Tab-separated table of C-alpha atoms in Angstrom:
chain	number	residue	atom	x	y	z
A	18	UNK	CA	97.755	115.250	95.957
A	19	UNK	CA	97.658	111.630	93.907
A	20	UNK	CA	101.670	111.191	93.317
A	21	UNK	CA	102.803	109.247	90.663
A	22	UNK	CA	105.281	106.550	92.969
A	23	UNK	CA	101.984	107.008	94.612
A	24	UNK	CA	100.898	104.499	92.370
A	25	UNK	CA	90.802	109.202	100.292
A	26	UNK	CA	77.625	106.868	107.832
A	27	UNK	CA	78.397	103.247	107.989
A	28	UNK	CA	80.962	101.340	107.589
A	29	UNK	CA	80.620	100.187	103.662
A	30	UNK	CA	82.466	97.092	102.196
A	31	UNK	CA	82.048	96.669	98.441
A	32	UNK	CA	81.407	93.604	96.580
A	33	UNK	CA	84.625	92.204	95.514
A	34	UNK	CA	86.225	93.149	91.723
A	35	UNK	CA	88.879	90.638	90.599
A	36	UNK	CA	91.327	92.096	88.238
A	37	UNK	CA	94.170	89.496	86.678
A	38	UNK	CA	97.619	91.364	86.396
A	39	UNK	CA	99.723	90.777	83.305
A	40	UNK	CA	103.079	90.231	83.175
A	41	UNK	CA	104.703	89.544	86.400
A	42	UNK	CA	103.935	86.473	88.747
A	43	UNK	CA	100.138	87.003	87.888
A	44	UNK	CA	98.808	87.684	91.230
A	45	UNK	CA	95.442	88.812	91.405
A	46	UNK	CA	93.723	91.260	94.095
A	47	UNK	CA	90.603	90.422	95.003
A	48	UNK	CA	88.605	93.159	96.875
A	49	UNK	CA	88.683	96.905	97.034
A	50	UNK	CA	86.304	98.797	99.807
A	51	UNK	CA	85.318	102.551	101.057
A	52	UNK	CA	84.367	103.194	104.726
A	53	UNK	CA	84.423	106.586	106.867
A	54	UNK	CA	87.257	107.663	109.100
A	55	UNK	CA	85.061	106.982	112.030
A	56	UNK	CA	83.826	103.478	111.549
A	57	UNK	CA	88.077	102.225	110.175
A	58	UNK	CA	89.715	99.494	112.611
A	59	UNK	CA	92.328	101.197	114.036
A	60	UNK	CA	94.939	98.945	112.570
A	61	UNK	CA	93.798	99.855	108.932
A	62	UNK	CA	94.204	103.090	109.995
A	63	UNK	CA	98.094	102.793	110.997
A	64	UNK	CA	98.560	101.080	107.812
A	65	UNK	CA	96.816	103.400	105.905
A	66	UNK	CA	99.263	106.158	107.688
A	67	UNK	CA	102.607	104.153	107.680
A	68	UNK	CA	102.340	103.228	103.529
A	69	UNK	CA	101.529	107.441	103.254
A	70	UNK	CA	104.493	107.916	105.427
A	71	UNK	CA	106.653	105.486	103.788
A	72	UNK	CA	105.561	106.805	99.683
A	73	UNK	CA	105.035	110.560	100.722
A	74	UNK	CA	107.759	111.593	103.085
A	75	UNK	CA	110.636	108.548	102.410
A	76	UNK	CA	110.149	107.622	99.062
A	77	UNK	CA	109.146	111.067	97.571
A	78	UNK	CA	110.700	113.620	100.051
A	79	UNK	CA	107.221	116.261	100.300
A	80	UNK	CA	107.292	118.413	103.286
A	81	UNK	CA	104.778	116.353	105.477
A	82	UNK	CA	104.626	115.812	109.178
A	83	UNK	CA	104.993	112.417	110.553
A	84	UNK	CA	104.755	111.091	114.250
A	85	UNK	CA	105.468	107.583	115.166
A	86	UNK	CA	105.477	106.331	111.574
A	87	UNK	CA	103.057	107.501	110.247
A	88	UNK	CA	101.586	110.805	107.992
A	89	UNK	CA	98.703	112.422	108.640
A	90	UNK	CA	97.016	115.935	108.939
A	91	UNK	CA	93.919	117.600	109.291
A	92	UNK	CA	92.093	116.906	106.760
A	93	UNK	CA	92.080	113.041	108.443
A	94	UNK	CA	88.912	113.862	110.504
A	95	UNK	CA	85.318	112.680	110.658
A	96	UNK	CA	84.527	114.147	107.094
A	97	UNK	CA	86.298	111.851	104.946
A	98	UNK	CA	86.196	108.353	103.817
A	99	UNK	CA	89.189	106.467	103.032
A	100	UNK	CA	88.993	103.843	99.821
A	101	UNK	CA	91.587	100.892	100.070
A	102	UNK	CA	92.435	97.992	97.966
A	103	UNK	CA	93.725	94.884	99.796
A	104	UNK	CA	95.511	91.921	98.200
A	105	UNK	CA	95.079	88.680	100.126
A	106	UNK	CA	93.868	90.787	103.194
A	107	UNK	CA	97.354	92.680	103.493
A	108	UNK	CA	95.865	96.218	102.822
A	109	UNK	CA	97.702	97.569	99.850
A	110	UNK	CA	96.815	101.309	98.757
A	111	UNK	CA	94.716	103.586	99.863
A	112	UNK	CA	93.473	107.345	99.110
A	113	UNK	CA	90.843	109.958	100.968
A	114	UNK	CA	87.534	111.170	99.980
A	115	UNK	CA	86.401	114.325	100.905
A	116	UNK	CA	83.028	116.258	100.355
A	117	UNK	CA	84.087	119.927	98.769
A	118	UNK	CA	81.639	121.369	101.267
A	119	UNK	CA	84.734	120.830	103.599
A	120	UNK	CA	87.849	122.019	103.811
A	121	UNK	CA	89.892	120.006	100.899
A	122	UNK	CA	93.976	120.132	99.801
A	123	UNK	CA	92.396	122.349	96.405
A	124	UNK	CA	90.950	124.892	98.362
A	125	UNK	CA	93.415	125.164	101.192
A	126	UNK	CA	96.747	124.259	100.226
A	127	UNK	CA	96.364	124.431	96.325
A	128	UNK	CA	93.791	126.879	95.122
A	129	UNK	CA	96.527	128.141	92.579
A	130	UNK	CA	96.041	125.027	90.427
A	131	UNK	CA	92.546	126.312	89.736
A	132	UNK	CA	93.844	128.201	87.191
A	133	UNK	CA	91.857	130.845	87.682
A	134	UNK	CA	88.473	129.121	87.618
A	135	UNK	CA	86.147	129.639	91.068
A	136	UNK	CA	85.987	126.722	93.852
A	137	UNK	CA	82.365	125.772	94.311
A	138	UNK	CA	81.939	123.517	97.101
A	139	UNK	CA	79.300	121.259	96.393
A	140	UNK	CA	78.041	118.084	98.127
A	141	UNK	CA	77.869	116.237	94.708
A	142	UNK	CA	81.858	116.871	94.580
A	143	UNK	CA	84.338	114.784	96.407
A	144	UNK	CA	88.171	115.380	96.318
A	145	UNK	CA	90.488	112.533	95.905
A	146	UNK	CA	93.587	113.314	97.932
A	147	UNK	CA	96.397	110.736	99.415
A	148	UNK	CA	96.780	108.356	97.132
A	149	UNK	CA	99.451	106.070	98.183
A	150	UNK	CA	100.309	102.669	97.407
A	151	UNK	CA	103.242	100.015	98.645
A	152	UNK	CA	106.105	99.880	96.592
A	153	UNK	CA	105.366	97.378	94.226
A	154	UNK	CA	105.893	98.347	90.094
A	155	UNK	CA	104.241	95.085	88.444
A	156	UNK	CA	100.957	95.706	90.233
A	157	UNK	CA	100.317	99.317	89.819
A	158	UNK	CA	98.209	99.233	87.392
A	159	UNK	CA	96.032	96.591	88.736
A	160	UNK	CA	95.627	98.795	91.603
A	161	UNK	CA	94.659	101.604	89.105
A	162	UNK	CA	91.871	99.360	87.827
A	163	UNK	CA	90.356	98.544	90.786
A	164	UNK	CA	90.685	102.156	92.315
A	165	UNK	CA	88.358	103.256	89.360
A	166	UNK	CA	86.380	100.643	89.713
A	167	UNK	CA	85.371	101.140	93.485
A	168	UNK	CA	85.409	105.139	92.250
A	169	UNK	CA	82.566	104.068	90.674
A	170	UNK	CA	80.811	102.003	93.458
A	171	UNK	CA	80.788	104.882	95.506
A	172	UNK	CA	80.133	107.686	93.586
A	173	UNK	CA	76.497	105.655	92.761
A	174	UNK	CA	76.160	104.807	96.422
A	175	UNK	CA	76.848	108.770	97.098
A	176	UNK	CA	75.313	110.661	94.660
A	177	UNK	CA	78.402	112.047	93.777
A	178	UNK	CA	78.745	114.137	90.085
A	179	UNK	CA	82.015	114.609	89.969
A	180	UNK	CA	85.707	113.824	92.141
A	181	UNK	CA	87.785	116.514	91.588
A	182	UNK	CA	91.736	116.219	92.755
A	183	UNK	CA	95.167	117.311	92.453
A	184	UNK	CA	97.800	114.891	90.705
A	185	UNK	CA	101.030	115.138	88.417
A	186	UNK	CA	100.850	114.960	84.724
A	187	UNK	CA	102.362	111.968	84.920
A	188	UNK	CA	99.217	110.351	86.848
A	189	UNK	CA	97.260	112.346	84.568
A	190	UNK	CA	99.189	110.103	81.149
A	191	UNK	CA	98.494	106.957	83.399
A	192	UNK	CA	94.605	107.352	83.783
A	193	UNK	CA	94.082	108.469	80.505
A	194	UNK	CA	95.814	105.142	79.045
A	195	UNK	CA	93.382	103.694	81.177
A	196	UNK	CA	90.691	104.926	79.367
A	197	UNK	CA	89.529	107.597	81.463
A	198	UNK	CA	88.534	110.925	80.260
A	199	UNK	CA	89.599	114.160	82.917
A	200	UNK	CA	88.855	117.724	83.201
A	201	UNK	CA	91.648	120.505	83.436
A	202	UNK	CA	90.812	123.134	85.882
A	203	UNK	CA	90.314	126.643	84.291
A	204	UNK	CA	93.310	127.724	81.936
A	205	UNK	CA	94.602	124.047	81.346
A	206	UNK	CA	98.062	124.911	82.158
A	207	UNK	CA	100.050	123.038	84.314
A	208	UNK	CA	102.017	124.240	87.497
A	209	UNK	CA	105.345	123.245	89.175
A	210	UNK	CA	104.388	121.996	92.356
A	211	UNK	CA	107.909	120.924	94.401
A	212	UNK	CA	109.724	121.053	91.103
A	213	UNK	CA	106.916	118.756	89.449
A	214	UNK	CA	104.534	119.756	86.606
A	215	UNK	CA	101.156	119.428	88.316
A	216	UNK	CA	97.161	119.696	87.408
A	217	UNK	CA	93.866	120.213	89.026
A	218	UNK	CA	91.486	117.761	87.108
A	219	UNK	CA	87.495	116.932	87.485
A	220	UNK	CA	86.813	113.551	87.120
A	221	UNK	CA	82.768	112.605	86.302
A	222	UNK	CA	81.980	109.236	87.432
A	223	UNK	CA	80.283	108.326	83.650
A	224	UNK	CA	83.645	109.260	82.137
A	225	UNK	CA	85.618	105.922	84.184
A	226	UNK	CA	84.701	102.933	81.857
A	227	UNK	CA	83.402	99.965	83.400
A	228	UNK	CA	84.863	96.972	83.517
A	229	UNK	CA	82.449	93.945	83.538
């Protein structure tokens, strides 16, 4: 699930995509990158876990398991890819990519956000899930920008159609000021997920504008 104090072969690194921050002390983040669970450095790995850990279970409360620090679960396996934005080479945010084809949070923990409408796995469909980013207000949406950006990168570098994923409405406000254009799942109505309203959306790659 992509929270919204939240902000998923070979190992791929992406070509860098500066994005100046307004407001603030204008810092600027320089690089955003994809690569699978298997080919990670274990310490990007910990990091990835420990800011999950820190936004999911002590900042928001959810009902995750942690050990040593960090969150994880099985859906962290050899199927998905992680995305990650760094800012001076301090790794920042991150979220997990997953091929539908698998087992995904929509399918197995929230197939009543569907709405009603059938799951399809389909290796053109990746779920976004995890999306968690240090605690930092003034750059969120910088992170936002490059997140779509590298979104992008990878869905032309995957053949992928569409990302589907399961947010808040708030996160669903914050991407369409951004621009982008989403995809209710079946009925359109939203569900209280922990007390929160919540959405299943599809996302199609053409539909996050590019910034040049």
């Amino acid at each position: 699930m992509l929270s919204d104090q939240s902000v998923d072969g070979e190992c791929s690194i992406s070509k860098n995509y500066p994005v100046t921050l307004s407001g603030g002390d204008g810092l600027m983040f320089t690089k955003a990158e994809y690569f699978k669970n298997t080919s990670c450095d274990k310490k990007d790995l910990e990091k990835i876990y420990r800011i999950r850990k820190d936004v999911f279970f002590d900042r928001l409360g959810w009902d995750v398991l942690c050990s040593g620090g960090l969150e994880f679960d099985a859906f962290d396996n050899a199927d998905c890819d992680y995305l990650v934005v760094r800012h001076q080479d301090t790794l920042i945010c991150s979220c997990r990519l997953i091929p539908t084809t698998r087992p995904t949070m929509l399918s197995e923990v929230f197939p009543g956000l569907l709405r009603g409408e059938d799951y399809l796995p389909d290796p053109a469909v990746i779920e976004i899930s995890r999306l968690a980013a240090t605690a930092c207000p003034s750059l969120r949406g910088g992170v936002m920008s490059l997140i779509l950006q590298e979104l992008r990168r990878y869905a032309s570098d995957h053949r992928v159609n569409a990302f589907v994923f399961v947010t808040t409405t708030a996160i669903e406000r914050l991407l369409r000021r951004h621009g982008v254009r989403l995809q209710r799942f079946g009925d359109g109505r939203t569900t209280l997920v922990g007390g929160v309203r919540s959405v299943a959306l599809r996302l199609h790659p053409a539909d996050i504008p590019q910034v040049n």
